[in-house]
Coordinates of C-alpha atoms and ligand atoms in Angstrom, one line a residue:
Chain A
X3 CA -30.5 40.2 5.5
X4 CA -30.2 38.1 8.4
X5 CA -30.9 34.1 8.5
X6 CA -34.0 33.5 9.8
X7 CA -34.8 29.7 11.5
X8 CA -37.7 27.8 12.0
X9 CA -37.8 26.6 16.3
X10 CA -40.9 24.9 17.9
X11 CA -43.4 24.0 15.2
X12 CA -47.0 22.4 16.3
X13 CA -50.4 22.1 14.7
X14 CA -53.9 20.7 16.4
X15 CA -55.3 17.3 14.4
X16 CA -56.9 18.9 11.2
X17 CA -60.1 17.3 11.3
X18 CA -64.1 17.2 10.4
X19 CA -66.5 20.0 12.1
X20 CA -65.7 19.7 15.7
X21 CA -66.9 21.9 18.4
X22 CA -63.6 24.4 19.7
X23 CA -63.0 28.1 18.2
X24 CA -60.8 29.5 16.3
X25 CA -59.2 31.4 18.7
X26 CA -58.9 28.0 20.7
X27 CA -58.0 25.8 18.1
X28 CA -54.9 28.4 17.3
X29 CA -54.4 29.1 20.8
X30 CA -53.5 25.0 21.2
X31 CA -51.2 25.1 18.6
X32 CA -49.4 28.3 19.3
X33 CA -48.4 27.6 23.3
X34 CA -46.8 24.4 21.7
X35 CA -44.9 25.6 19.6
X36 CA -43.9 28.6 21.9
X37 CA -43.4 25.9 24.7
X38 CA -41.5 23.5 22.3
X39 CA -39.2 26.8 21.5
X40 CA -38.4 27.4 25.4
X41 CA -39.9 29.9 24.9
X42 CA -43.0 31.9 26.6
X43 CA -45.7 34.1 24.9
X44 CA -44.2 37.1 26.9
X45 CA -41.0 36.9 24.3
X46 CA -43.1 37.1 21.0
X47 CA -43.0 40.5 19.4
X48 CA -45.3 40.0 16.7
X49 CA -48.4 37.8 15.1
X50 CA -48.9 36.7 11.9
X51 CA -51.9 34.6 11.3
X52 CA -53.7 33.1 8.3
X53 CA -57.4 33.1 8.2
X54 CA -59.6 32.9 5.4
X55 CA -63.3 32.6 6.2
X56 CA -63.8 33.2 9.8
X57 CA -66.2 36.1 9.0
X58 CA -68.3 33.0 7.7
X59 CA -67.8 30.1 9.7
X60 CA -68.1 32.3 13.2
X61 CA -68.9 35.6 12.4
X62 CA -65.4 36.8 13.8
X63 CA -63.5 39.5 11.6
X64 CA -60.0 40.8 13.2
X65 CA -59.4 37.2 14.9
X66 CA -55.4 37.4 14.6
X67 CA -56.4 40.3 17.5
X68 CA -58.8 37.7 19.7
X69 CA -55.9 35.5 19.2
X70 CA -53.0 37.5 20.3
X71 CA -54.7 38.4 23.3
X72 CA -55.7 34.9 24.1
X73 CA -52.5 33.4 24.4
X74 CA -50.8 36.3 26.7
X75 CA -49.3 37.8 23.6
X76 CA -51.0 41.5 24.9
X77 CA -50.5 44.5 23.0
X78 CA -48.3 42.6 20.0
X79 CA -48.9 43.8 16.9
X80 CA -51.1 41.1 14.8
X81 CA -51.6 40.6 11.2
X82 CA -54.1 38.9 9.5
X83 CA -53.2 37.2 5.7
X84 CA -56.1 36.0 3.4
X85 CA -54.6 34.8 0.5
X86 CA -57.7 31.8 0.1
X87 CA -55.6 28.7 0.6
X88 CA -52.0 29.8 0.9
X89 CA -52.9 32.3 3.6
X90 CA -50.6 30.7 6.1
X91 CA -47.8 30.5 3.7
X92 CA -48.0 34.5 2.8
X93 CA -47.9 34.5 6.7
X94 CA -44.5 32.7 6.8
X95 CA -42.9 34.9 4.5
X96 CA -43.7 37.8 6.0
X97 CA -42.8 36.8 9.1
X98 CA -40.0 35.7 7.3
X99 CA -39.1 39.3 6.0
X100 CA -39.3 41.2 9.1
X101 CA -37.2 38.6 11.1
X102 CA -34.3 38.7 8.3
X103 CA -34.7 42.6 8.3
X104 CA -33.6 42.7 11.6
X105 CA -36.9 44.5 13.0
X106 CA -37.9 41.5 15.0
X107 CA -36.2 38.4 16.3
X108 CA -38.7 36.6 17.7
X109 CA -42.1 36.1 16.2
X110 CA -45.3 33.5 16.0
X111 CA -46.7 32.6 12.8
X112 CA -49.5 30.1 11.5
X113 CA -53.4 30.1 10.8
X114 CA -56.2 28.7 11.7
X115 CA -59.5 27.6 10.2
X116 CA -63.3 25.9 10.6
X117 CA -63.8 25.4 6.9
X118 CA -65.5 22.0 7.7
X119 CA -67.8 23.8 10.4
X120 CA -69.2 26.1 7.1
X121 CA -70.7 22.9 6.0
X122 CA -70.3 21.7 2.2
X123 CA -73.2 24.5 0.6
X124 CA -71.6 27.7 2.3
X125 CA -67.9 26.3 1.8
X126 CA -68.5 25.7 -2.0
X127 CA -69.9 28.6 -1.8
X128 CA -67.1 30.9 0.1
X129 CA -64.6 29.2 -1.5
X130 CA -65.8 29.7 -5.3
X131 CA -65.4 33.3 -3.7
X132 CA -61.2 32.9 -4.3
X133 CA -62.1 33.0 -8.5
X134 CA -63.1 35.9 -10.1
X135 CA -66.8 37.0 -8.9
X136 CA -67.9 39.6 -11.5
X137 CA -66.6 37.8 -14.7
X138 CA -66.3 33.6 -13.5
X139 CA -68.5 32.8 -10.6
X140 CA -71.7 33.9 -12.8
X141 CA -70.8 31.1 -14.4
X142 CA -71.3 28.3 -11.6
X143 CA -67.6 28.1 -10.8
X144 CA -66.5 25.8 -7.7
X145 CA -63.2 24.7 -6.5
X146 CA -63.5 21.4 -7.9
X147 CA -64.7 22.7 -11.6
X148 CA -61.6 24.6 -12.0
X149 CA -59.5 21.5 -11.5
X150 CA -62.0 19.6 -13.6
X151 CA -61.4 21.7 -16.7
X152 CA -57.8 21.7 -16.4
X153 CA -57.7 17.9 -16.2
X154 CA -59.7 17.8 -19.5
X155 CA -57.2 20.4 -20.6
X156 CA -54.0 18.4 -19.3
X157 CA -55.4 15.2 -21.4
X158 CA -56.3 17.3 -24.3
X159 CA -52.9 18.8 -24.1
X160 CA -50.4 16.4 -23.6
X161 CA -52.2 14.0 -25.2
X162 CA -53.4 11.4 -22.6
X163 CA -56.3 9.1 -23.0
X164 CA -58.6 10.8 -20.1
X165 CA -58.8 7.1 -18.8
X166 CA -55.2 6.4 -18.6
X167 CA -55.3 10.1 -16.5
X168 CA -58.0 9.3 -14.5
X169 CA -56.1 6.1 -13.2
X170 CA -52.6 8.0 -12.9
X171 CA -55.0 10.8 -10.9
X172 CA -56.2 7.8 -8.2
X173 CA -53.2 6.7 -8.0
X174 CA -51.8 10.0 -6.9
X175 CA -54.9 10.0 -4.1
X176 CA -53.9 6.2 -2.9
X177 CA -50.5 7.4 -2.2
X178 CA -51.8 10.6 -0.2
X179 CA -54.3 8.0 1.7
X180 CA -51.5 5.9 2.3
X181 CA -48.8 8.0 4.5
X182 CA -52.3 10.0 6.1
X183 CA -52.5 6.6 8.0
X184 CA -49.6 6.8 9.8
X185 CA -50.0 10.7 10.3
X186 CA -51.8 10.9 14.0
X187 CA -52.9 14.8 12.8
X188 CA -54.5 13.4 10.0
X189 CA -58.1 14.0 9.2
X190 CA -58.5 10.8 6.6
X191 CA -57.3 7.9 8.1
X192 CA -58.4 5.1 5.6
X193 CA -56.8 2.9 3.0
X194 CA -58.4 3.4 -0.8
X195 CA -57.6 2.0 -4.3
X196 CA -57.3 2.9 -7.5
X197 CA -60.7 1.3 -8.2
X198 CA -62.0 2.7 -5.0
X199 CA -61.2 6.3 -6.0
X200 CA -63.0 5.9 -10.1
X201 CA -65.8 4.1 -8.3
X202 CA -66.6 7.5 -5.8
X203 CA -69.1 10.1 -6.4
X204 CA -68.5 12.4 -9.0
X205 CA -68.2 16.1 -7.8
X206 CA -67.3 17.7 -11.4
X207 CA -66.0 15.4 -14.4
X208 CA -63.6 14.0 -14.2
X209 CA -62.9 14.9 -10.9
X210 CA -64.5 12.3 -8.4
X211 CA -65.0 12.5 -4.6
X212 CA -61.5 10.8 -3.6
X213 CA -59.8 13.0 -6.3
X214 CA -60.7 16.1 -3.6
X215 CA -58.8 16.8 -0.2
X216 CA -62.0 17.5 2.8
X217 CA -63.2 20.5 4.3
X218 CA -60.9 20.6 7.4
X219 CA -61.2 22.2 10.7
X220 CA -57.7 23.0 12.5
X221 CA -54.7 25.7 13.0
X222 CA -50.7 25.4 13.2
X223 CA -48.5 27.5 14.8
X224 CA -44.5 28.1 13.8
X225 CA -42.0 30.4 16.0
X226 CA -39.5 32.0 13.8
X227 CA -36.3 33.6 15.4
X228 CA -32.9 34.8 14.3
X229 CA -30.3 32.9 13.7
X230 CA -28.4 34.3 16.9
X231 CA -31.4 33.7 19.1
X232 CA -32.5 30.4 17.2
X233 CA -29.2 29.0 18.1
X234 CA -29.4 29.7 22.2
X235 CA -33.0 27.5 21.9
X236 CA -32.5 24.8 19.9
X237 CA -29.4 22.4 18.3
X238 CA -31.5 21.8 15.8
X239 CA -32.8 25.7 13.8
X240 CA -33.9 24.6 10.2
X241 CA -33.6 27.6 8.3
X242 CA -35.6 29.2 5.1
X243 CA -33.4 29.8 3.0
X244 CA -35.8 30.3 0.5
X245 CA -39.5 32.1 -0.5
X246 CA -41.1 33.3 -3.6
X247 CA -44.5 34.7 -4.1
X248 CA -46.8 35.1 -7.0
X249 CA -50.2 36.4 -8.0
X250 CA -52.5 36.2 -11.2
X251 CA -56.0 37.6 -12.9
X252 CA -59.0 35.4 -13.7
X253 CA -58.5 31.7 -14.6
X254 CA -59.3 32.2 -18.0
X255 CA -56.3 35.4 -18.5
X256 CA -54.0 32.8 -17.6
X257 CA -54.9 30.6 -20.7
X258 CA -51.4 31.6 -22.6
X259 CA -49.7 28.3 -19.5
X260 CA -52.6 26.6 -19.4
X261 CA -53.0 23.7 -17.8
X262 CA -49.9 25.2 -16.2
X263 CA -50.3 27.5 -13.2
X264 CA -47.7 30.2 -14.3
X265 CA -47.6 32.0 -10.9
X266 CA -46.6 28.9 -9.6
X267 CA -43.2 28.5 -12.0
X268 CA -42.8 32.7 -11.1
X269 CA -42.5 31.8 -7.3
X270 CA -40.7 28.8 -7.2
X271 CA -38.1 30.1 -9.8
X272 CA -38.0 32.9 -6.7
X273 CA -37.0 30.7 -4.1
X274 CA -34.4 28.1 -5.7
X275 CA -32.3 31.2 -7.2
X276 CA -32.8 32.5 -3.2
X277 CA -31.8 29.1 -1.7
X278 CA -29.2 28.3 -4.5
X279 CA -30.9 25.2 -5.3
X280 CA -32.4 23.2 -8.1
X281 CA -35.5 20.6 -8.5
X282 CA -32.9 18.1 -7.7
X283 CA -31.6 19.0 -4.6
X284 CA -35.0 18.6 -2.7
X285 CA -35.9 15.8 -0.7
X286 CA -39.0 16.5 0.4
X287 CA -42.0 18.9 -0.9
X288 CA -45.8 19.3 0.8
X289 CA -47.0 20.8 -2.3
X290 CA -50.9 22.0 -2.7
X291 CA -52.9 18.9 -4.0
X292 CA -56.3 20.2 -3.4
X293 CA -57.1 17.7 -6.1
X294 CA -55.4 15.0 -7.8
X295 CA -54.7 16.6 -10.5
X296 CA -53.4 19.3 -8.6
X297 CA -50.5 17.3 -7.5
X298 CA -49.4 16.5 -11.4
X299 CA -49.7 20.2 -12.0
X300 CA -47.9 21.2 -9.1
X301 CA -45.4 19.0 -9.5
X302 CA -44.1 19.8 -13.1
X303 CA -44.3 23.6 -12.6
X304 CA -42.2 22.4 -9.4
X305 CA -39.4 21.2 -12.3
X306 CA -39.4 17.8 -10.7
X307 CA -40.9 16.2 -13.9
X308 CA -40.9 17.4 -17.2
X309 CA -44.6 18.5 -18.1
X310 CA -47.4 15.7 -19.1
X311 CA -45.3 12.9 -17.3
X312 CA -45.6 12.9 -13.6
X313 CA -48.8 10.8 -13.5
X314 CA -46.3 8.2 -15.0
X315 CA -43.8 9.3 -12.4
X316 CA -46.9 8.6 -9.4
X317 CA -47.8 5.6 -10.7
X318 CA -43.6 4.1 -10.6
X319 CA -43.6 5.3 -6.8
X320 CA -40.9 8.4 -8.0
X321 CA -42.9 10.8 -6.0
X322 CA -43.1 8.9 -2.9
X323 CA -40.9 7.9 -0.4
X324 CA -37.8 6.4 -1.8
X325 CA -38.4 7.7 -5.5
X326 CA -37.1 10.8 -7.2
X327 CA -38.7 13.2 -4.5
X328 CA -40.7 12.6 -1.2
X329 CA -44.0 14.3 -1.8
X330 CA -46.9 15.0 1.0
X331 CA -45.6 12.2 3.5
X332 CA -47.9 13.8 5.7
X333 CA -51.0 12.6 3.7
X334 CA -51.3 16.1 1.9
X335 CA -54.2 18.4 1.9
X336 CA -56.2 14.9 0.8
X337 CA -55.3 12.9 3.6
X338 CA -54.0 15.3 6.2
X339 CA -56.6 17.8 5.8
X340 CA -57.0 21.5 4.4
X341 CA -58.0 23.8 6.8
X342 CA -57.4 26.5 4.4
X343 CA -56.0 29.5 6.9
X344 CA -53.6 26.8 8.6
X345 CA -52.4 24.7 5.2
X346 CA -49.1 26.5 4.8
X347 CA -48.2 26.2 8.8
X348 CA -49.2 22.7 8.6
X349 CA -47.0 22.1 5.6
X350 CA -44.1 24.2 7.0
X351 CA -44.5 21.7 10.2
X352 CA -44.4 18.8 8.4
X353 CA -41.2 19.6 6.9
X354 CA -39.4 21.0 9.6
X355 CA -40.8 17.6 11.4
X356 CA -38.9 15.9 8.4
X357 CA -35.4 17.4 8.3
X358 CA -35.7 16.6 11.7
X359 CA -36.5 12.9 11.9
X360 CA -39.3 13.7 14.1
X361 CA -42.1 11.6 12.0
X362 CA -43.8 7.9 12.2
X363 CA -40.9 5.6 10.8
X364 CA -43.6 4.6 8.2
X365 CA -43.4 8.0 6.1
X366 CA -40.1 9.6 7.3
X367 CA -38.0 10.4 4.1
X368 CA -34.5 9.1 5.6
X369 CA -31.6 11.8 5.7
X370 CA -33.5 14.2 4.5
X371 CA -31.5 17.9 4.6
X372 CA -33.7 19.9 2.1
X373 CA -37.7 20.7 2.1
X374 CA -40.0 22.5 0.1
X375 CA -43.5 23.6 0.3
X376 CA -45.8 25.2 -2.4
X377 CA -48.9 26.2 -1.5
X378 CA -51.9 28.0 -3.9
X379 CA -54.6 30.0 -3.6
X380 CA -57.9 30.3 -5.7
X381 CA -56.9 29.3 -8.8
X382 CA -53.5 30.6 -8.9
X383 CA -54.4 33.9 -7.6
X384 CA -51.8 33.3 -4.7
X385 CA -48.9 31.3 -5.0
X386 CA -46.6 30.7 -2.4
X387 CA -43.2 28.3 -2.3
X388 CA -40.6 27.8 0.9
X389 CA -37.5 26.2 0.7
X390 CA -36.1 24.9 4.5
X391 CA -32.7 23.5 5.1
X392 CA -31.3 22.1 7.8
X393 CA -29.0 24.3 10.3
X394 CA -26.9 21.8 12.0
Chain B
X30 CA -57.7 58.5 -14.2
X31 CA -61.1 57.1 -15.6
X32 CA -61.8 53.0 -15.9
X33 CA -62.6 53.0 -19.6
X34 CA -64.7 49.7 -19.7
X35 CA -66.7 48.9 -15.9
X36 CA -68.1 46.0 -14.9
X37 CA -71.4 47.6 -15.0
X38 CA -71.2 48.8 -18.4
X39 CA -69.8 45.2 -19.7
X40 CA -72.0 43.1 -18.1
X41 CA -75.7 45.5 -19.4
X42 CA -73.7 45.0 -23.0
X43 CA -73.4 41.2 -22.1
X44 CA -76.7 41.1 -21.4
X45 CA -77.9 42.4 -24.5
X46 CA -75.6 39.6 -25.8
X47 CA -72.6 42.3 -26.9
X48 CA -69.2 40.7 -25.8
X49 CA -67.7 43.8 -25.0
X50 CA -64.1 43.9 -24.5
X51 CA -60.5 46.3 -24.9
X52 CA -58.4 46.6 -28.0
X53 CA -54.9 48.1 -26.8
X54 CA -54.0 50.8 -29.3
X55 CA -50.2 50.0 -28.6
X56 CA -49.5 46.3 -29.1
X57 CA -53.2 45.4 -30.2
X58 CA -53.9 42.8 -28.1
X59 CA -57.9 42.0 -27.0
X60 CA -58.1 42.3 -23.3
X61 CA -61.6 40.7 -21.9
X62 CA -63.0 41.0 -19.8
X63 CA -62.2 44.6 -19.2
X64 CA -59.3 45.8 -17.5
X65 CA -57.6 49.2 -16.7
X66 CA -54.7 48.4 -19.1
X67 CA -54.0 46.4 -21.5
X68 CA -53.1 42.7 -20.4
X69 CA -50.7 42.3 -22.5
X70 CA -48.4 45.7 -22.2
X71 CA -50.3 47.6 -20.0
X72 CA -51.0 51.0 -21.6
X73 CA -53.9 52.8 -21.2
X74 CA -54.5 53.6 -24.8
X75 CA -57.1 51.2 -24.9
X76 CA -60.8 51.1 -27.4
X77 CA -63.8 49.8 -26.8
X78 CA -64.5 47.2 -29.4
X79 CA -67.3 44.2 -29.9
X80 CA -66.3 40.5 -30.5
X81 CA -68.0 38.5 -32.4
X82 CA -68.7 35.7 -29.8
X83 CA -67.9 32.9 -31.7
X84 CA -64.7 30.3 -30.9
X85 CA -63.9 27.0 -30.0
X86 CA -64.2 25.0 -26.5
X87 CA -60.7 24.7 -24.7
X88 CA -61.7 22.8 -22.0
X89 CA -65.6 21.7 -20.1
X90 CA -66.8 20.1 -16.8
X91 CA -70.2 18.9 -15.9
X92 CA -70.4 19.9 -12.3
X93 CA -72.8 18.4 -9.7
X94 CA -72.0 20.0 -6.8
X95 CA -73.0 23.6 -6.9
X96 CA -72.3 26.4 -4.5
X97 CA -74.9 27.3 -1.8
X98 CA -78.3 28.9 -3.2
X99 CA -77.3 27.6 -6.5
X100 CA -77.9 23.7 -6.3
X101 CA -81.0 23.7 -8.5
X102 CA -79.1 24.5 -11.4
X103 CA -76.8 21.6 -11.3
X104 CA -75.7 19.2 -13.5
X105 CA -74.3 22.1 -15.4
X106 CA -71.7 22.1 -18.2
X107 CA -69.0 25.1 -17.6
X108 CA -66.7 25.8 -20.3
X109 CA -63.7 27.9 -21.8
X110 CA -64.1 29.1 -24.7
X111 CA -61.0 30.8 -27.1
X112 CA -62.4 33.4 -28.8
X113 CA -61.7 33.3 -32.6
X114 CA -59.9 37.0 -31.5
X115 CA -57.9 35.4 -28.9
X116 CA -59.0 35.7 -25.8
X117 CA -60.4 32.9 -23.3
X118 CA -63.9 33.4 -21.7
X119 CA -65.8 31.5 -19.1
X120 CA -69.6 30.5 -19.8
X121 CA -72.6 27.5 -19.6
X122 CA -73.2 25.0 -22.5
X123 CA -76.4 24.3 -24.0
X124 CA -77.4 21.9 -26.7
X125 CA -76.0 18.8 -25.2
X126 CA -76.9 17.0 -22.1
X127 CA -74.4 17.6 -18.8
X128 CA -74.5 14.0 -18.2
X129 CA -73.4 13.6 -21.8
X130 CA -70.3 15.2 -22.5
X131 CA -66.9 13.2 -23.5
X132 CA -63.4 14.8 -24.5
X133 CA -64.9 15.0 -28.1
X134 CA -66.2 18.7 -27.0
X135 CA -62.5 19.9 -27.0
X136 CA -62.3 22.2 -29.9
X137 CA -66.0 21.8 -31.1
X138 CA -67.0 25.2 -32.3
X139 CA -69.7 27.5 -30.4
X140 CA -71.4 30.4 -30.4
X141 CA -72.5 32.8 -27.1
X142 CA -75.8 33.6 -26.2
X143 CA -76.1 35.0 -23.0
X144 CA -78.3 34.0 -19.6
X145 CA -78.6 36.2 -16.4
X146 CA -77.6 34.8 -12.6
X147 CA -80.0 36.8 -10.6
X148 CA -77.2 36.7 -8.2
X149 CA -77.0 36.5 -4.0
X150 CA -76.3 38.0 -0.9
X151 CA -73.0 38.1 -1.5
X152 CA -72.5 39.2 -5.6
X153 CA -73.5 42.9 -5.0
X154 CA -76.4 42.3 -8.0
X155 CA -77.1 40.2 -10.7
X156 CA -74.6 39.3 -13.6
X157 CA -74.9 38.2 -17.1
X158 CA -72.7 35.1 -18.5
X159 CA -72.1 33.8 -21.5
X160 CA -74.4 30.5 -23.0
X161 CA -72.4 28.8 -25.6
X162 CA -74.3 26.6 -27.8
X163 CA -72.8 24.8 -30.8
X164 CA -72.4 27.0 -34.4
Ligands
ZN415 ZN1 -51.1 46.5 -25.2

């Protein structure tokens, strides 16, 4: 297989409802990033876009098609990848794959989404459609519920008074809050506290309103090249050099891992024995925290901190900038927003942004050489991890 | 080859309050809801068996935001539930008000009944789901 790099990288502001299209919002992104890559849309050979719910938010099926055409990129072949929220990331690695087969050396990959334009009913709605619909959704599922019951589960498990969680799950939202105001792309631009986030709205106990990332509007766009034609555009390629991908049944099949996502250990156990790495030898990870309690989750499947203890590890700054590892400088889903069809572009961005130096001094993670992302879908159904290196 | 247990044949059991559900005749492991192989080994070498529809809550939330169409039923308490077989379900709790529920529900034991979601223009029907209410 040949090495595959990461050139021009761009994504539009994720934001609240706002008025441009899909096709435009991607459109923005994507002749950035093709620009950034001296590159011009004549040289891409193929699309791969994420998009979830644009059959809902604009009645547009096929828009990887629409978008293609948009940007000068006639006749390419375009994919589209729905994999709920990690749609973006099962973008990048099979970009990824037909770049290190050889097939193509020059391609465009990223999503876009208007998740905030479905409004809250019709996005709780669509997005309770990413758990099982014959066997869960009768049930009242949401997005939010599923995390709910397994943060009662995590307390019940590991044995943590749900207060003591509750505080460790705010203070994992403060820090997201907290680099999302230096991020100019960021949809939440505010500063909250721990009291702050127990004193918002509840959405489903115990999660509470600042416990949840927004519904975001936005799209990112990422050219991927071979190594041999990375290295004529850019001094600075930062390579994958790592991806692992995962899948699972109905929430309640995967009760054996429980509050663990199991997919999520099966696809990051992919991609470190791909890289060669470990838990320790990352720097910096945008890893899926939907909800708060997403991040603790995430972050112990991850192996970064043994299971049960990285609400501790939040609240002794080891999972910020400066601790054990750097996680979501860019604000995260909570801060920097979740456009669900664009998340794993935006995350990909952000790190490649990182291993460059190319971030506000306030949440750059200094000298950092090696980046992760780990991005989910429904609830576990899709699970998605990248490792990215630096090439020079 | 033939899908042993369907949707539609699970969920007009359900609503009759009959947890159907697969007993593998290889490893002997209870797959619910149906499947067409066994979760745990998959073979195909599968019987249709009845659970009893009693177990204890593994985890609960009281939601308030419900999905579109659907906001009239909210607060409502969703639960797992681990079947005294084995298996974990999804279902409503009654008996105890949504506003009231602590951590003290983890492990409390329950019994289904069953309630029908008439469904929406997206669910292709309606669909039965378990109501847990204490034993
Ligand atoms: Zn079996």
């Amino acid at each position: 297989m040949k090495k595959v790099a990461v050139i021009g990288v761009a994504q539009t502001n994720f934001s609240a409802a706002q008025e441009k299209t899909e096709v435009e919002l991607f459109a923005e992104a994507a002749l950035e990033a093709i620009t950034k890559s001296n590159l011009t849309p004549k040289d891409i050979q193929a699309l791969y876009l994420g998009n979830v719910l644009g059959d809902f938010s604009e009645g547009q099926g096929m828009v990887q098609a629409f978008a293609a055409e948009n940007i000068g990129c006639k006749n390419i072949p375009a994919n589209r990848y729905e994999g709920a929220c990690a749609s973006a990331s099962v973008a990048v690695r099979d970009a990824y794959m037909w770049v290190a087969s050889g097939f193509y050396d020059t391609v465009l990959v990223g999503g876009v989404e208007r998740a905030a334009t479905l409004g809250t009913a019709l996005a709780t709605r669509t997005f309770a459609m990413f758990s099982d619909s014959r066997y869960e959704f009768p049930s009242g599922i949401t997005f939010p519920a599923v995390f709910a019951m397994l943060a009662h589960l995590y307390a019940s498990k590991y044995n943590i008074p749900l207060e003591k969680l509750k505080e460790q799950m705010a203070q994992v939202s403060v820090q997201s809050y907290k680099y999302g105001m230096h991020n100019p792309k960021a949809q939440m631009k505010k500063e909250v506290s721990i009291e702050d986030v127990l004193k918002s709205f509840m959405v489903s106990t115990p999660i509470q309103l600042h416990d949840c990332c927004p519904f975001s509007d936005g799209g990112s766009a990422l050219i991927l090249a071979s190594e041999e034609v990375a290295k004529k555009l850019t001094d600075k390629p930062v390579f994958i050099t790592g991806v692992g991908q995962s899948s699972a049944g109905p929430l309640s099949n995967q009760s054996e891992h429980l509050p663990r996502i199991y997919s999520r250990e099966v696809s990051s156990k992919q991609a470190y024995k791909m890289a060669g790495k470990t838990p320790d030898d990352i720097d910096v990870c945008e890893l899926h925290d939907c909800f708060s309690i997403a991040s603790l989750i995430a972050a112990e499947s991850l192996g970064f901190f043994d299971f049960g203890t990285s609400g501790e590890a939040w609240m002794k700054g080891e999972a910020g900038i400066g601790g054990k590892v750097a996680i979501n400088p860019s604000g995260g889903l909570k801060a920097k927003g979740h456009p669900i069809g664009a998340t794993g572009g935006g995350q990909v961005y952000e790190i490649v942004n990182q291993l460059r130096g190319d971030v506000e001094p306030e949440r750059m993670v200094e000298g950092a050489k090696v980046g992760m992302t780990d991005t989910l879908g429904g609830d576990g159904g899709t699970l998605v991890n990248i490792i990215l290196e630096r090439g020079w | 080859m033939e899908y042993k247990l369907t949707f539609n044949d699970f969920n007009k059991s359900l609503k009759r309050n009959k947890l159907m559900a697969l007993k593998c005749g290889d490893c002997e492991k209870i797959t619910v809801p149906p499947k067409m192989v066994c979760s745990e080994c998959a073979s195909t070498n599968l019987e249709i068996i009845q659970l009893e529809g009693k177990g204890k809550i593994a985890t609960f939330t009281t939601n308030f935001v419900a999905a579109e169409g659907r906001e009239c039923e909210a607060p409502y308490i969703i639960v797992m539930v681990e079947l005294d077989e084995g298996p974990w379900i999804m279902g409503n709790l009654i008996d105890i008000a949504p506003k009231k529920v602590s951590m003290d529900l983890i492990g409390k034991r329950v019994v289904m009944g069953v309630k029908v979601f008439p469904g929406d223009k997206y669910s292709a029907g309606d669909m039965a789901r378990p109501l847990f209410s204490f034993e």
